[in-house]
mmCIF file of C-alpha atoms in Angstrom:
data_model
loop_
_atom_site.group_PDB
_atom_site.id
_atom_site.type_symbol
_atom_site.label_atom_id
_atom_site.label_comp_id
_atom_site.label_asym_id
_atom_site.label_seq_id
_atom_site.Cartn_x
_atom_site.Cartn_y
_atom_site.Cartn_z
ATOM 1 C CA UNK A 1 0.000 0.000 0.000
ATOM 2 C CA UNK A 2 1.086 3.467 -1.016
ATOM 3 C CA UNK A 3 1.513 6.015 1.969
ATOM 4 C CA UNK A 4 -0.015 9.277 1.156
ATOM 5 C CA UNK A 5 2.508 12.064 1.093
ATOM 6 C CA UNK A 6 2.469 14.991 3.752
ATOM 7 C CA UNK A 7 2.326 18.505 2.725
ATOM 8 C CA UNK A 8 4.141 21.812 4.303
ATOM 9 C CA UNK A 9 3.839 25.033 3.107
ATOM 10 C CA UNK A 10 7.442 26.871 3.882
ATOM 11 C CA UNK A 11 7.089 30.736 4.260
ATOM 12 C CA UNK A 12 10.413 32.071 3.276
ATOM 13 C CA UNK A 13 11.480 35.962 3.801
ATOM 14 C CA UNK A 14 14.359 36.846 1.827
ATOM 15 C CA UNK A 15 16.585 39.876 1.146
ATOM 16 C CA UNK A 16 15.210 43.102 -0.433
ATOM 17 C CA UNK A 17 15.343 42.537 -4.325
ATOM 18 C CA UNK A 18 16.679 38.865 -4.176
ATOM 19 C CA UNK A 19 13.379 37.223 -4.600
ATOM 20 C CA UNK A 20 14.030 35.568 -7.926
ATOM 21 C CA UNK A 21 17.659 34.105 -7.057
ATOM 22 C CA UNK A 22 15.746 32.660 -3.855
ATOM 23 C CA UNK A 23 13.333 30.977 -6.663
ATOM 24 C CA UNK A 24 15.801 29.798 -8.902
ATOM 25 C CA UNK A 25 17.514 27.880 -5.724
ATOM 26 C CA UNK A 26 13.855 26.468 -4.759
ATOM 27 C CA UNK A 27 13.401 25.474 -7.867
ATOM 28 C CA UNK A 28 16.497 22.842 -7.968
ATOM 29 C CA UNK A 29 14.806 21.454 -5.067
ATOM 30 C CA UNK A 30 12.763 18.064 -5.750
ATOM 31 C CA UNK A 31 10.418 18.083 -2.842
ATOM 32 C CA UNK A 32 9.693 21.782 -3.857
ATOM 33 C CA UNK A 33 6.283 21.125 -5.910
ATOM 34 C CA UNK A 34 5.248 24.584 -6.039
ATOM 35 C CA UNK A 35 6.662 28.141 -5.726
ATOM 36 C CA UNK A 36 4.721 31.675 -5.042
ATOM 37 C CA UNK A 37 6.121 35.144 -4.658
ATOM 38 C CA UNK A 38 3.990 37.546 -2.355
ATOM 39 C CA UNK A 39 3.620 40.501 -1.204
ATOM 40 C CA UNK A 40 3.459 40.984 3.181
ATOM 41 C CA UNK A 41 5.509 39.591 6.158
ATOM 42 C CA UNK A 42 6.943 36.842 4.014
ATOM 43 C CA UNK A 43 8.120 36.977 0.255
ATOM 44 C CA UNK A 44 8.308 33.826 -1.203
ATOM 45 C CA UNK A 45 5.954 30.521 -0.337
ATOM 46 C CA UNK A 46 7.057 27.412 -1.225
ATOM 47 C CA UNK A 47 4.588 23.689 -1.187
ATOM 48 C CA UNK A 48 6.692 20.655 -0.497
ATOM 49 C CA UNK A 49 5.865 17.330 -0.377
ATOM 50 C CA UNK A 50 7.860 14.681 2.081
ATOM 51 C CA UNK A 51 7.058 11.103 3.430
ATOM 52 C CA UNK A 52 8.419 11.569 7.148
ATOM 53 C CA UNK A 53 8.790 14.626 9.871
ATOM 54 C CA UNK A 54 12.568 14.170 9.555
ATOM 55 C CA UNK A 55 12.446 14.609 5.911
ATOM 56 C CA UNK A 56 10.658 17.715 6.361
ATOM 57 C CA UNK A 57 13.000 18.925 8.976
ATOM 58 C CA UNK A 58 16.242 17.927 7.223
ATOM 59 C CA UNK A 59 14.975 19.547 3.885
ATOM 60 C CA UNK A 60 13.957 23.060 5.685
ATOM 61 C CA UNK A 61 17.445 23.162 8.032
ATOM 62 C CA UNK A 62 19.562 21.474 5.404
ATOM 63 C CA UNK A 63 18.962 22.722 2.275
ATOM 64 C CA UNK A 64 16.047 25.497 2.182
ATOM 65 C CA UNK A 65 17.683 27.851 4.982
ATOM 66 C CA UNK A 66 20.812 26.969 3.022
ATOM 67 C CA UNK A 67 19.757 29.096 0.027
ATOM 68 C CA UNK A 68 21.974 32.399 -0.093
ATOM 69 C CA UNK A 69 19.842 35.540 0.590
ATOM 70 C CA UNK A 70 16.784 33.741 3.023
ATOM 71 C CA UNK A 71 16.622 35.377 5.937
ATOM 72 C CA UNK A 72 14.263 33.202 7.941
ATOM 73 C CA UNK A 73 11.662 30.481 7.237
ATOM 74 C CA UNK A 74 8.401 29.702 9.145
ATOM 75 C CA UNK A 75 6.923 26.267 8.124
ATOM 76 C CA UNK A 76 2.993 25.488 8.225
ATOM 77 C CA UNK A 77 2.584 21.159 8.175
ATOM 78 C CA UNK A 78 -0.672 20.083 7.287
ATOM 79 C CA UNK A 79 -2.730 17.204 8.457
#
């Protein structure tokens, strides 16, 4: 049986006018599924899709707040 995939939605504030360099980094990124610039408290929103908790974590500490320019990151899991 397949296990249904969880889904986070990663709100990502990045440096003043660096928006689209933080995109082109979340794009390289497999779990990434979707990507939306905004306009507010955060910049960019990104939808990923993992299997386990520790996927999640390891893909937001380990390779999302890795991206050159993100300042900070505030992740909302859904259930």
């Amino acid at each position: 049986m397949l296990m249904e995939m969880s889904v986070a939605y990663v709100m990502i504030s990045s440096e003043l006018g660096h928006e689209e360099k933080v995109v082109e980094q979340l794009e390289k990124i497999e779990q990434i599924v979707e990507i939306f610039v905004v306009y507010g408290i955060y910049d960019i929103i990104a939808k990923v899709k993992f299997n386990e908790r520790d996927e999640l974590r390891n893909l937001i500490l380990g390779k999302i707040r890795e991206i050159e320019y993100i300042k900070s990151t505030e992740t909302l899991e859904t259930y």
